Every structure is written in structure tokens, then in C-alpha cells.
Coordinates of C-alpha atoms in Angstrom, one line a residue:
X8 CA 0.0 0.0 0.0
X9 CA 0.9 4.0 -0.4
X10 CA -0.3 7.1 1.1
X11 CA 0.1 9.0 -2.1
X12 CA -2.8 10.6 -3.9
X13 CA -4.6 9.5 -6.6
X14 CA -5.7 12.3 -9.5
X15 CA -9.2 11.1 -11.3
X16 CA -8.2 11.1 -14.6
X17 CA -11.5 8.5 -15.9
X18 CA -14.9 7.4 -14.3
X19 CA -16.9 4.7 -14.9
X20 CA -20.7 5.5 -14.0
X21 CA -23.5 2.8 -14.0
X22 CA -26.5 3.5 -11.5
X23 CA -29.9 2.3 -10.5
X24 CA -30.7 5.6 -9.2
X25 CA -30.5 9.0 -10.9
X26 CA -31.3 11.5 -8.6
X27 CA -28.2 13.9 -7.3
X28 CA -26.0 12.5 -10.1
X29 CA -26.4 16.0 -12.4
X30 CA -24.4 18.0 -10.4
X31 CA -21.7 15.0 -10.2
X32 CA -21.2 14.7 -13.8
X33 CA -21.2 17.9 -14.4
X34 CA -18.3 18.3 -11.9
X35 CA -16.2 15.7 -12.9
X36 CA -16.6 17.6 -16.3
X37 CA -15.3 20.6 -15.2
X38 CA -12.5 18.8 -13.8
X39 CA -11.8 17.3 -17.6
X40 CA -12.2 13.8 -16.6
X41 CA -13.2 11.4 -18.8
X42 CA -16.4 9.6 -18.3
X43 CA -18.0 6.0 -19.2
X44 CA -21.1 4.7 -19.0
X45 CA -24.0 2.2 -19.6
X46 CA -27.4 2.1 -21.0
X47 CA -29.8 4.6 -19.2
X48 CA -26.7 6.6 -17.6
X49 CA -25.4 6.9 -20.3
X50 CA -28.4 9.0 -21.8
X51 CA -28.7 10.3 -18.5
X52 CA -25.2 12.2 -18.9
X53 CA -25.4 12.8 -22.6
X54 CA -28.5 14.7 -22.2
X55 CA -27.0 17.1 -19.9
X56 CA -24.2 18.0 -23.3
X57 CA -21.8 16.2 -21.6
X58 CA -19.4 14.2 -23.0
X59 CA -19.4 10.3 -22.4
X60 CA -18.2 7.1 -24.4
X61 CA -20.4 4.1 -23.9
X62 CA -18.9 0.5 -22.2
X63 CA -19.8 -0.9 -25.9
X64 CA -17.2 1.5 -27.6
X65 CA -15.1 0.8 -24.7
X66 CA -14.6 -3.1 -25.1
X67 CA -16.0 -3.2 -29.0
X68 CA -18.6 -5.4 -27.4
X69 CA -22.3 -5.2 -27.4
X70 CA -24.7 -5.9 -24.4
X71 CA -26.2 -9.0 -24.2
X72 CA -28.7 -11.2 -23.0
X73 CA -31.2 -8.3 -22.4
X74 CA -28.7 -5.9 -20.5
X75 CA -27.7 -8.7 -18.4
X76 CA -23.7 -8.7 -19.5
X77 CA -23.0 -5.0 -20.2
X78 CA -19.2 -4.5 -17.7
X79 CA -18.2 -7.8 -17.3
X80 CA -15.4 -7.4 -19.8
X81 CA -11.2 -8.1 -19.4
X82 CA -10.9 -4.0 -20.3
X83 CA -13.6 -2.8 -17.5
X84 CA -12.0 -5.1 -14.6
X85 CA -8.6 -4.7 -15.7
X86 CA -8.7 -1.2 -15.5
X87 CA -10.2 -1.2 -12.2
X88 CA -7.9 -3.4 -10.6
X89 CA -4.6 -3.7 -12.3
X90 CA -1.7 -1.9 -9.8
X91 CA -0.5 1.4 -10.8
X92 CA 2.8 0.8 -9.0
X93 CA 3.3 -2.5 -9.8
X94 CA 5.9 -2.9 -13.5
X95 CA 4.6 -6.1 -14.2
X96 CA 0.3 -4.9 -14.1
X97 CA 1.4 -1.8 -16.0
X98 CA 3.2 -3.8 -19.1
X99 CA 0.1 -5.9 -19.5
X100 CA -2.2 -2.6 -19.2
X101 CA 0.0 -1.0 -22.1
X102 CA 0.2 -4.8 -23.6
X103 CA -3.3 -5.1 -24.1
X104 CA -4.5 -1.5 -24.2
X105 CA -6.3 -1.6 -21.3
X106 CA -7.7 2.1 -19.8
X107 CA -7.2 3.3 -16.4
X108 CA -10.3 3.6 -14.7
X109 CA -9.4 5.9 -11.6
X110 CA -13.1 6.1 -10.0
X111 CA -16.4 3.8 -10.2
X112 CA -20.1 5.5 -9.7
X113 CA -22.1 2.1 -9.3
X114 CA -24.9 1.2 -7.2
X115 CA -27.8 -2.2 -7.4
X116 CA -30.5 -2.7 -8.7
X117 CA -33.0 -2.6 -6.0
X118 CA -34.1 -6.3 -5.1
X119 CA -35.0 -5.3 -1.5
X120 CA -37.3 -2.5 -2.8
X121 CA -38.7 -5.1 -5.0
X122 CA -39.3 -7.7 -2.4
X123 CA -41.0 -5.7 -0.4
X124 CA -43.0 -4.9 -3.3
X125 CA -44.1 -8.5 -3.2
X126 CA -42.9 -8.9 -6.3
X127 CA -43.4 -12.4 -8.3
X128 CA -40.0 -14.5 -8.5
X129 CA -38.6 -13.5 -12.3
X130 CA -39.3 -9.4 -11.1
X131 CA -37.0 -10.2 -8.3
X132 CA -34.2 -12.3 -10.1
X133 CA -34.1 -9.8 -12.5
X134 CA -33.2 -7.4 -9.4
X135 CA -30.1 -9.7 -8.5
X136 CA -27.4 -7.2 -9.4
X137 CA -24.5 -9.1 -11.1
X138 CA -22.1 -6.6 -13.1
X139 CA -22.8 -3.5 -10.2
X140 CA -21.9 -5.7 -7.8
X141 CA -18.6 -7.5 -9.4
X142 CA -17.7 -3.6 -9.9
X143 CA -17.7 -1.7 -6.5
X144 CA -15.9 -5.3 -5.3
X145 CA -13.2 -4.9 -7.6
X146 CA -12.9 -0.9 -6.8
X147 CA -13.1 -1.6 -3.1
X148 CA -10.3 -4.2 -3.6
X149 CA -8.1 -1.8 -5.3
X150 CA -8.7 1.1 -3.2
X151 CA -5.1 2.2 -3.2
X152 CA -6.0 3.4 -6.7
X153 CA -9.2 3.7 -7.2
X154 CA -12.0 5.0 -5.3
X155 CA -15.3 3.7 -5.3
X156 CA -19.3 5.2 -5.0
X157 CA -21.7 2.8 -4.1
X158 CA -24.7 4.8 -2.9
X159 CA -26.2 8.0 -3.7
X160 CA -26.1 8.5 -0.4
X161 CA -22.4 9.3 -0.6
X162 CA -22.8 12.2 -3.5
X163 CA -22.2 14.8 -1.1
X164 CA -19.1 13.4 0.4
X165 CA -17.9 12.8 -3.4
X166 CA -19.1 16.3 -4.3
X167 CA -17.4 17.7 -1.8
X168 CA -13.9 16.1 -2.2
X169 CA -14.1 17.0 -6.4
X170 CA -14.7 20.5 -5.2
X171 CA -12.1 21.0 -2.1
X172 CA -9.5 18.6 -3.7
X173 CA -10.0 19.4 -7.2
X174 CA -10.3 15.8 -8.5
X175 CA -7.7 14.4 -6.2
X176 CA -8.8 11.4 -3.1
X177 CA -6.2 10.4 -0.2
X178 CA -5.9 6.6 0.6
X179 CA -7.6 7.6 4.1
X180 CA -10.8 8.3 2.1
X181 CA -10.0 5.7 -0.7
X182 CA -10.3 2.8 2.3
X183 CA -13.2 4.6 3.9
X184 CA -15.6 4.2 0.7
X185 CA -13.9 0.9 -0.1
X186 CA -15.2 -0.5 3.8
X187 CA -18.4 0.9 2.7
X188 CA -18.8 -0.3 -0.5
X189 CA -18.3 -3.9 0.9
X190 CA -20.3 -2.9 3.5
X191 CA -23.5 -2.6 0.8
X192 CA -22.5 -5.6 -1.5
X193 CA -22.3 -7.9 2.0
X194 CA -25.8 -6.5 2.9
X195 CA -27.1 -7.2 -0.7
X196 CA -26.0 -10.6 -0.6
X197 CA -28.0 -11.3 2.5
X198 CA -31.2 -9.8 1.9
X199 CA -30.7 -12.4 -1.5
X200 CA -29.8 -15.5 0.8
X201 CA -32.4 -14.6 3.2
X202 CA -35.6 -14.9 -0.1
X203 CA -33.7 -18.1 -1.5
X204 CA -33.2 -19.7 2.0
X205 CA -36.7 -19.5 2.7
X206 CA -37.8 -23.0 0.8
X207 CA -34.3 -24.0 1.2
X208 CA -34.0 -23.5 5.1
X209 CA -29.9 -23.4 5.2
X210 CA -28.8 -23.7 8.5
X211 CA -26.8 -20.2 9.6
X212 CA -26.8 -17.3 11.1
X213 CA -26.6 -14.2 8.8
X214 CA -28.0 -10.9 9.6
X215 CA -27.5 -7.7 8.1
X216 CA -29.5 -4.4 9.2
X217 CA -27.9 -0.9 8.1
X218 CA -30.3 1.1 10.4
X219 CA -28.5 1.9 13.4
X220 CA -28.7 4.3 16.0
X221 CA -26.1 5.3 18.7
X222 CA -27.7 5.4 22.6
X223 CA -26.4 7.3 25.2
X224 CA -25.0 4.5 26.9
X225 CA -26.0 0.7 27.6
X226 CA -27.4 -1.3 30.8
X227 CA -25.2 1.1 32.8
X228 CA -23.3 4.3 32.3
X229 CA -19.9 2.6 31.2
X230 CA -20.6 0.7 28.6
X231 CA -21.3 1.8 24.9
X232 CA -24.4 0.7 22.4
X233 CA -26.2 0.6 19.7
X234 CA -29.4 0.0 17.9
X235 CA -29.9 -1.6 15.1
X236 CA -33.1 -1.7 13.5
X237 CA -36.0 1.2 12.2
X238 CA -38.3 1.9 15.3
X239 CA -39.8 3.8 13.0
X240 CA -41.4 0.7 11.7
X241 CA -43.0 -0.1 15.2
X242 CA -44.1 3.1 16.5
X243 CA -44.2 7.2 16.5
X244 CA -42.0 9.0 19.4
X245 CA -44.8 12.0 20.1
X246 CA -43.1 13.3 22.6
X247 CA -39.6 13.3 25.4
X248 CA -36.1 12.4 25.3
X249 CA -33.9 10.1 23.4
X250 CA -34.6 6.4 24.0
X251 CA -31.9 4.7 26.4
X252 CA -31.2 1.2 26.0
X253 CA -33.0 -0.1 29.0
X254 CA -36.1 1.7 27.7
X255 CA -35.7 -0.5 24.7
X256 CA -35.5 -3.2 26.5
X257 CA -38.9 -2.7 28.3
X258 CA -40.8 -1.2 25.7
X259 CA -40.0 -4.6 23.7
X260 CA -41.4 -6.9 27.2
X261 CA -43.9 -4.3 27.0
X262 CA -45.2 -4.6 23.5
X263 CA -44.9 -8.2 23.3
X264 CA -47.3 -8.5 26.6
X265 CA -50.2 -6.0 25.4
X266 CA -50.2 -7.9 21.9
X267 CA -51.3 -10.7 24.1
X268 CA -54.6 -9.3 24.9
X269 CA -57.8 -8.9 22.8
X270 CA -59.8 -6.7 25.7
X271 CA -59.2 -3.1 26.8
X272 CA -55.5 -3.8 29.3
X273 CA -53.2 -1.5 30.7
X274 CA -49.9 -2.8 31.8
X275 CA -47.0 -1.4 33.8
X276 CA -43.6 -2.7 33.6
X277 CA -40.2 -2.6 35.1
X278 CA -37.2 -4.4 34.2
X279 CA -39.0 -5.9 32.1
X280 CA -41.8 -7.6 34.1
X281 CA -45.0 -6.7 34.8
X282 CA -45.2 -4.7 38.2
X283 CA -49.1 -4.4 37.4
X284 CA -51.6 -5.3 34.4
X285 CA -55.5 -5.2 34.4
X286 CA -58.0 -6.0 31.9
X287 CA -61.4 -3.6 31.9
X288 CA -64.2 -2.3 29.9
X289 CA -63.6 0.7 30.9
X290 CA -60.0 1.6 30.3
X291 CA -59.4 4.0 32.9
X292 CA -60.5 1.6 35.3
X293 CA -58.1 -0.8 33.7
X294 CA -55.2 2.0 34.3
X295 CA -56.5 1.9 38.6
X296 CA -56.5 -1.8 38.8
X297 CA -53.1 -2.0 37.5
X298 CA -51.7 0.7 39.5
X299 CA -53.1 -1.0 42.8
X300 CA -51.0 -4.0 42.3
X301 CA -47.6 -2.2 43.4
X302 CA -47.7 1.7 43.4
X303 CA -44.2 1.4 44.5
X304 CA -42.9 -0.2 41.1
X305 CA -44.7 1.8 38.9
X306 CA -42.4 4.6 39.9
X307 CA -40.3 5.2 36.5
X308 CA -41.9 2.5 35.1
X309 CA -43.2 2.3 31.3
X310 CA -46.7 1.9 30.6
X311 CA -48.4 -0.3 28.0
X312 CA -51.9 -0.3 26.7
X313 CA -54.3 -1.7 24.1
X314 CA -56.6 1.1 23.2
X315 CA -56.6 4.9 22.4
X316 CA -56.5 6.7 25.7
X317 CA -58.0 10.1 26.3
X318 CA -58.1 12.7 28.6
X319 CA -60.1 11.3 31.3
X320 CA -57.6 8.2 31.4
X321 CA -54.4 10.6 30.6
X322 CA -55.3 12.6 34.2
X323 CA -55.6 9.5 35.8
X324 CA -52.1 8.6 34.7
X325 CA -50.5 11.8 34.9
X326 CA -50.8 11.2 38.5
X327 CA -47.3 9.3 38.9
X328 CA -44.0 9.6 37.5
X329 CA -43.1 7.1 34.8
X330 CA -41.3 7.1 31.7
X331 CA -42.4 5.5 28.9
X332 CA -46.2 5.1 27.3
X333 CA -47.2 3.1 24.7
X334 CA -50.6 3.4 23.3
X335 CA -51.9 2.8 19.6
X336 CA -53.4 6.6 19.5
X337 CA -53.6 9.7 22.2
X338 CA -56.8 12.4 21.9
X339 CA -54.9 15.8 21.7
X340 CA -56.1 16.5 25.2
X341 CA -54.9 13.6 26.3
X342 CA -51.4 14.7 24.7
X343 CA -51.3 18.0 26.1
X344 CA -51.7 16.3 29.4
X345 CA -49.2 13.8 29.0
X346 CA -46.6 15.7 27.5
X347 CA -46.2 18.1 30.6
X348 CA -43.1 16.2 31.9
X349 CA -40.7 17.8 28.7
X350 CA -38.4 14.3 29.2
X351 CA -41.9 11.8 29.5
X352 CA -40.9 9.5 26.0
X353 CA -44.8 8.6 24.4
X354 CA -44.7 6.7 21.6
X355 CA -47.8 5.4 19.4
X356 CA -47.7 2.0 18.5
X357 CA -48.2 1.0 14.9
X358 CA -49.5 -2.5 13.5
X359 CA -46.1 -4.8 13.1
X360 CA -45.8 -8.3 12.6
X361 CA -42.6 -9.2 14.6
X362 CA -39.8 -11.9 13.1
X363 CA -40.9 -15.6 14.0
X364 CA -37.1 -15.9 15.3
X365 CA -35.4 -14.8 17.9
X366 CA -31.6 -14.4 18.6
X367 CA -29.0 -13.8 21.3
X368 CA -25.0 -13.5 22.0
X369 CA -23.8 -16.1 24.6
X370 CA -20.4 -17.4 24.6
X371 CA -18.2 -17.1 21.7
X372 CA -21.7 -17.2 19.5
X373 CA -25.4 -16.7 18.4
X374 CA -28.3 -19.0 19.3
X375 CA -32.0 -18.7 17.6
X376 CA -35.0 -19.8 18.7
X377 CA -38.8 -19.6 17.2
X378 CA -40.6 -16.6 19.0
X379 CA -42.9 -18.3 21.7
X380 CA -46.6 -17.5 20.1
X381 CA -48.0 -20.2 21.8
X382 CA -51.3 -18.7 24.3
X383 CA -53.8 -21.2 25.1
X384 CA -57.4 -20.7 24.8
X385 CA -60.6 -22.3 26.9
X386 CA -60.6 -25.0 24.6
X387 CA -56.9 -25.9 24.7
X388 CA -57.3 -26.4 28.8
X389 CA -56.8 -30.1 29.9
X390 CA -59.3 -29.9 33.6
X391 CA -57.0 -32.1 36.3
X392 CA -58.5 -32.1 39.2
X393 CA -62.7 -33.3 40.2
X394 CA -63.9 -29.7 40.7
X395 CA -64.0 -27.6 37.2
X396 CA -63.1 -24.1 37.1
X397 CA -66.1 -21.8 36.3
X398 CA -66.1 -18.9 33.7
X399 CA -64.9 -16.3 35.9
X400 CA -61.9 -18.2 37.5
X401 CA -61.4 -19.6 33.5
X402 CA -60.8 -15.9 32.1
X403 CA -58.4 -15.5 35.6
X404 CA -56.2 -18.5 34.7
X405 CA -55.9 -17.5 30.9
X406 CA -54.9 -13.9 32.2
X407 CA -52.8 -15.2 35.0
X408 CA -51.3 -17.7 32.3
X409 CA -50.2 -14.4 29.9
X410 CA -48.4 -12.7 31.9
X411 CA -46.8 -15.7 33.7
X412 CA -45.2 -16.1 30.1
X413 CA -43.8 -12.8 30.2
X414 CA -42.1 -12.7 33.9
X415 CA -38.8 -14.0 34.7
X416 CA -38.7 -17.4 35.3
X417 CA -38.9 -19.4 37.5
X418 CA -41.9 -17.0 38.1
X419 CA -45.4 -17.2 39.5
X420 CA -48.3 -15.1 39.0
X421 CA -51.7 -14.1 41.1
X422 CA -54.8 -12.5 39.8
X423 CA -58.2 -12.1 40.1
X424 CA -61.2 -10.3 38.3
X425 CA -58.5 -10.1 35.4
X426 CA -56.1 -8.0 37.5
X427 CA -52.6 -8.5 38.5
X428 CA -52.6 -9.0 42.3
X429 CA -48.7 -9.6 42.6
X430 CA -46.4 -11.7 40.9
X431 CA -42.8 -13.8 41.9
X432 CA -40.2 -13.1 39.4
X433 CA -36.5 -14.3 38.7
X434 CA -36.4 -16.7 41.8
X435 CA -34.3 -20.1 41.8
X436 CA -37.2 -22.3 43.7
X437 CA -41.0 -22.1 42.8
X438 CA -41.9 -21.8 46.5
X439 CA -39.5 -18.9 46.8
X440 CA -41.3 -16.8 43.8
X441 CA -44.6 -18.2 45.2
X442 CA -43.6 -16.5 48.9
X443 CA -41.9 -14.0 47.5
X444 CA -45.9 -13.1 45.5
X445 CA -47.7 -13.7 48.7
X446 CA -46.1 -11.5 50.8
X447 CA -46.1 -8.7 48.0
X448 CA -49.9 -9.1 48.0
X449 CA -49.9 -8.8 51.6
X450 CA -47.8 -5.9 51.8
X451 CA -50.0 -4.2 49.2
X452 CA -53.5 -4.6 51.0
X453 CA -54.9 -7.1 48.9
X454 CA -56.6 -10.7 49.4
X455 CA -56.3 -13.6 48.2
X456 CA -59.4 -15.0 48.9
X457 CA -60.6 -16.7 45.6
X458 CA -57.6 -15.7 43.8
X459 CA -55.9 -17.7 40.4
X460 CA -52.7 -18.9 40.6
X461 CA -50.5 -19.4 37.1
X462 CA -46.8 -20.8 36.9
X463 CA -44.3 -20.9 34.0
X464 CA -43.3 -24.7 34.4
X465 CA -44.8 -27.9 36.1
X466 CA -44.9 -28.2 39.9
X467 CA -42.3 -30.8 41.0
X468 CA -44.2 -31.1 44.5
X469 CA -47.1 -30.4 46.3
X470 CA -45.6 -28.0 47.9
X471 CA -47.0 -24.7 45.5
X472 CA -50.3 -25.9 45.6
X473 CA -50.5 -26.3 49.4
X474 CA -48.8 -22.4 50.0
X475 CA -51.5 -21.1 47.7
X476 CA -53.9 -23.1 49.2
X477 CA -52.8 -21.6 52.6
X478 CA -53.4 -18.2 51.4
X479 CA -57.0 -18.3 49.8
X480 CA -56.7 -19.5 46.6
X481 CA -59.0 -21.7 44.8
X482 CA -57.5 -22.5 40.9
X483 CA -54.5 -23.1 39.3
X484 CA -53.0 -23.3 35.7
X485 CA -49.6 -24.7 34.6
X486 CA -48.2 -26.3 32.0
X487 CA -48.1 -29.9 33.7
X488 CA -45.7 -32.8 33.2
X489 CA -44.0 -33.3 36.2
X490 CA -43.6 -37.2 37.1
X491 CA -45.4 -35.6 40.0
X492 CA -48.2 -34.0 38.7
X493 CA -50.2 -36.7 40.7
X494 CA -49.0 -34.9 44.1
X495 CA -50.8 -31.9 43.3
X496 CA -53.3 -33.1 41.6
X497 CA -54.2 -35.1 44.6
X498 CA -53.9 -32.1 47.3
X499 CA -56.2 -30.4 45.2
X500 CA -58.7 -33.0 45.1
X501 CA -58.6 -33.5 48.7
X502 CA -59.0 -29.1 49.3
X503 CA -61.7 -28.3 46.9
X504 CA -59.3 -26.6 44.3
X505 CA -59.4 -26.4 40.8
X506 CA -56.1 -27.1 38.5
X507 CA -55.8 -26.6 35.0
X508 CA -52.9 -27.5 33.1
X509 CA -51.7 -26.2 29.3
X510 CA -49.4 -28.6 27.9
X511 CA -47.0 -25.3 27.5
X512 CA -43.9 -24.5 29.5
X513 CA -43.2 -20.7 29.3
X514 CA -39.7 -20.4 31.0
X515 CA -38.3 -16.8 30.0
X516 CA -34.2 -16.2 31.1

């Protein structure tokens, strides 16, 4: 490699994309460069009274194949990547007449556009870029000569250097483009592999997203992150500060909670579990329900819910400090209300459909999983025990059994009338995260006479069943399977209780 600079003395220019490229052209002709082009760029330029020799006249070969081989040509490549300071590259330019080409304009045809276009399979091979592609690679590889443009996004950079450095580029910037021209053609090549590998189901990890935005800092104050992603896609900011990382990380446990639900819910979260959740008619009664079930928690808390929320429901909640709310729409009252605390982050949710997979770093690696979908319904209930739950401690299980498969396992939740009593989250026994609930409902005021009982796993003992018991409740759900299940089963028998069980472990680490 060298650190000398590199004059433009030719360009080759093929894009996709017009716009922003007039004032380019019209640069490089100022600067007497010599320009080449293709097809519909090549009118593009000549229109302007500019002048420009075609690929065609270039290698005295026509395109072919319906504009699929246009570049791929010995004189194109050559020119791009033989070695200006290496003897033996420069003979063999001079031997076979090969021109210098000192600066590529490409970008690719759009086959992401397209496929979210739903396009039919021939519109989309058609978009698989093959000569665009093969051309910002070789440019990027020989970035000590030649620099390379492989987005329109990077006119003004280019601009800017033809105007301050009068046709000349450093190796600094040469690299720079090259890392993100390779940068493009690696996230091209995966948005292809991802289509084809949907029939073909290849088994690796590839990910590419080029959205990304820097947060202030990660879990804690010393360490750096990022997002990558649009959040754009999921919902509006209306209002507050810039979204910290461990905001993202409950407004995901938050959204993927209130998606469970069909009827009018509120839910409050913090570190990522629920600290309160109710299901209403009325959805400011929804808002008090949840707030009863810890007060205490929903201090800085984010807060979730199903429906539009107005001004009667926005006093209500204006009452407590929090920091995030999540609704699909606000009244205007309702956002004048809301958006009295300058820093209060409100965000409107938008209809999404989330990945079926999931991913995460451990180790030295990646593991996926399939998203767990899986919510059972009245119908999907297998009754254990003699006594059968009614409808009203039915509709209790199902909404115990929700949120159970959002809380941090091993976890345990209590509810009645469709509200969150208290919940037992990240413990390492059962009977600990049972306890740990109890006492929270306790501590809070509120019986559990009659109450619902829903755990993430199986009950290895009788023990759960006989705590609840203890302390007033009356039915259970969980996912059954325990060599066991007989034990509880049997205690409930013998105490009047009701036990449902789902076939469905929820364990969530």
C-alpha cells in the first residue's frame, strides 16, 4: 500500500438511481475527466451535453442477454484493478490496451425495494445485481488506486472532495468508501440469501440491518451501544427524550405483553416484568386496577396499553411519574396532558408483525429460537383435578397464564377479576417466587381469597399448591408434566381446588 494521492483522470458510472448525479457529472466535467457509461446513464449524462463514451465502444462489445452482460469485460476489470505501481500490471495494461479507470459510480439494482414490493420471482431475479456488484468489489479491492461510490447516499461526500481537492482522493478516504462499499454488497447478498433460503431453510446465522442508532450508553453508564433496526417501523416518538437502551428493553417486554390481549388492558412494567396489568371495559378503570397492584414499582416505570386513551384516562395517569407510554393513539387532550413532563418519552404503537425468530450473544456465539406464540385458549385447557373451574376463574387463569409467560422465570403469578394481584419473578425455587408473591400481595392490601394462581413450568411437588392453598386460593394453571403432577393433583382434590394444566412451558431467562 501508499499514502500518495490519486488524481481522477476517468470514471466509470452505471446507477440504478438518478437523482443527485447531475451535479456530479457535471463536476467531474469541469474537472476534464473522462467519463464512461451504460445504458440509461449513459443518456442520462449525454443529455446534460456532456461528454461520455459508452462500455460498448469501450470493449467493442455489445450488451447482451437483455442488459444482463453489459461490464463484465477483461478491459472494465482490468482497468479497475490492475496496480499502478506494480511494473509487471502496468506492461500488461499498455500490452493489451487496457484504460485506467481511476473512479467507479455504481450502485444495485433494487431487489430489496422489490421484495418488499411483493414482487413475483422472475421481477425479483431480474433485481439480483450481477455486473454492479462484481464492480464496487473490484474498486473496493483496489482502493489504493481507485475510489469507489456505491450509494447516492455518498454524492455529497464525493461532491465535496471533487470540489475541495480538485479531482484528487487520499488513501484515508480511498479505504473509507472501499469499507463501505463492501459494506453494501455484503448486505445485498443477504437480503438475497435470506428470499432463497426461505424454501431452502440453510442452516446459519446471517444478519445484516444498516439502520442503526447510537444510545447514550448501555445497561449502565460505562458501557457503549447501539441499535440496530428502524423503530420507526414499530411506532411514533410524540413526545420526550432520546430512547436509552434499557427503555428499549422494556418497551420490547412491553409490546410483546399487550399484543397478548384482545380486551381493553393496561400494563406497567419494570425491568421488564409486569409490576401491574388489568384488563377492563372501561379503560381507565383498567389503568387503577393495574396501579393497585404495586404503586411502588410503577415509579419510572413504562406503561403499556391496548386502546386509544384520552383525557379522562391521561389525568388519571399523569398522577405518577413514569417514563415511557405506549398506546396505539392519544386524543390531543390527552397529549397536552401527558406531555407536561418535557423528558416523558410517548410513543404510538403501529400494526407490526414481529420476526418468527429470535436471537441472542452467549459465549463465543449466536443462538436462535422460534418466538414463543404459543397462548392457550378455553378450549386448549386439559381440567386435572374433580372440581372444574367456572367462567370467571377460567378468564383469571388465561390472564394469570399471559403474563406468567412474560415474567422472569422461575416466576409465579396471582390474579383475580382479570387484575394483576402480585407476581414472583426471577427466583431459583417455585416456592421462593410463590412466597416472594404472597407477601407482595400482603404488603399491598390485597386478598387472596378466591384468587388464580399461574406458573411458567410444572410443579415438581405439592408444595406450590398447598402455600396457595394456605393463602385463599381456589384454581390453578400450569403447564403440567411433572412425574409428579399426581401430588398436586391429589392435594387439590382432597382441598376443593381447581387445576388446569396447558401442555406449554413458558420459562423466560
Amino acid at each position: 500500500m501508499n499514502n500518495t494521492k490519486r488524481k481522477i483522470n476517468t470514471a466509470l458510472i452505471s446507477v440504478f438511481y438518478k437523482d443527485g448525479l447531475c451535479e456530479i457529472v457535471k463536476k467531474l466535467n469541469e474537472l476534464g475527466v473522462k467519463i464512461c457509461s451504460t445504458g440509461g446513464t449513459y443518456d442520462f449524462i449525454k443529455n446534460f451535453g456532456i461528454n461520455v463514451d459508452s462500455v460498448e465502444s469501450l470493449t467493442s462489445y455489445p450488451s447482451i442477454f437483455g442488459g444482463r452482460v453489459k461490464t463484465l469485460h477483461p478491459k472494465i476489470f482490468g482497468g479497475i484493478l490492475f496496480r499502478r505501481n506494480n511494473t509487471t500490471d502496468t506492461a500488461e495494461q499498455t500490452q493489451y490496451d487496457v484504460p485506467a479507470i481511476d473512479l467507479v459510480i455504481v450502485d444495485l439494482y433494487p431487489f430489496e425495494e422489490t421484495l418488499k414490493q411483493n414482487a413475483n420471482e422472475n421481477e425479483l431475479i431480474e433485481k439480483i445485481d450481477i455486473g454492479g456488484i462484481s464492480l464496487i468489489r473490484a474498486a473496493a479491492k483496489n482502493f489504493d488506486d481507485v475510489l469507489v461510490i456505491s450509494s447516492r447516499n455518498q454524492y455529497d461526500c464525493l461532491q465535496k472532495i471533487l470540489t475541495e481537492q480538485q479531482g484528487e482522493t487520499t488513501l484515508e478516504q480511498r479505504k473509507y468508501f472501499a469499507a463501505e462499499a463492501f459494506n453494501i454488497s455484503s448486505h445485498y447478498d443477504t437480503e438475497i440469501f435470506k428470499y432463497l433460503n426461505q424454501q431452502q431453510n440453510i442452516n446459519v446465522f446471517k444478519q445484516s440491518i444498516k439502520q442503526v442508532t447510537d444510545l447514550r450508553y448501555g445497561e449502565n453508564p460505562h458501557q457503549k451501544a447501539s441499535f440496530f433496526g428502524n423503530l420507526n417501523d414499530i411506532f411514533e416518538q410524540l413526545h420526550g427524550k432520546e430512547i436509552s437502551y434499557n427503555n428499549l428493553l422494556d418497551i420490547d417486554s412491553a409490546i410483546n405483553l399487550i399484543n397478548e390481549f384482545d380486551e381493553p388492558t393496561f400494563a406497567i412494567l419494570k425491568h421488564n416484568n409486569a409490576c401491574g396489568c388489568a384488563s377492563h371495559t372501561d379503560l381507565t378503570e383498567a389503568w387503577k386496577l393495574a396501579l393497585q397492584a404495586d404503586p411502588v414499582s410503577a415509579f419510572g416505570g413504562v406503561i403499556v396499553t391496548n386502546r386509544p386513551v384520552d383525557n379522562i384516562c391521561a389525568e388519571e395517569i399523569n398522577k405518577i411519574f413514569f417514563e415511557v407510554i405506549i398506546a396505539p393513539d392519544f386524543t390531543d387532550n390527552a397529549l397536552n396532558i401527558l406531555q407536561s413532563k418535557k423528558n416523558r418519552i410517548i410513543l404510538k404503537q403501529k400494526q407490526y408483525v414481529f420476526p418468527p425468530q429470535q436471537f441472542r450473544t452467549i459465549l463465543n456465539g449466536v443462538v436462535r429460537q422460534d418466538r414463543d406464540n404459543r397462548t392457550v385458549g378455553i378450549n386448549e385447557l386439559c381440567f386435572m383435578t374433580n372440581i372444574k373451574p367456572d367462567e370467571e376463574q377460567i378468564n383469571d387463569l388465561i390472564f394469570a397464564n399471559k403474563l406468567v409467560k412474560h415474567s422472569k422465570s422461575n416466576a409465579i403469578v396471582l390474579a383475580k377479576n382479570r387484575m394483576l394481584l402480585a407476581s414472583g419473578i426471577g427466583q431459583t425455587s417455585r416456592v421462593d417466587a410463590l412466597k416472594q408473591a404472597i407477601d407482595k400481595a400482603k404488603n399491598f392490601g390485597l386478598s387472596l381469597t378466591d384468587a388464580v394462581m399461574a406458573s411458567d413450568a410444572f410443579f415438581p411437588f405439592a408444595d406450590c399448591v398447598q402455600i396457595a392453598h394456605e393463602s385463599g386460593i381456589n384454581a390453578v394453571i400450569q403447564p403440567g408434566g411433572s412425574v409428579r403432577d399426581k401430588d398436586s393433583v391429589d392435594y387439590c382434590n382432597k382441598n376443593n381446588m381447581a387445576m388446569v394444566s396447558t401442555g406449554i412451558r413458558h420459562f423466560r431467562h
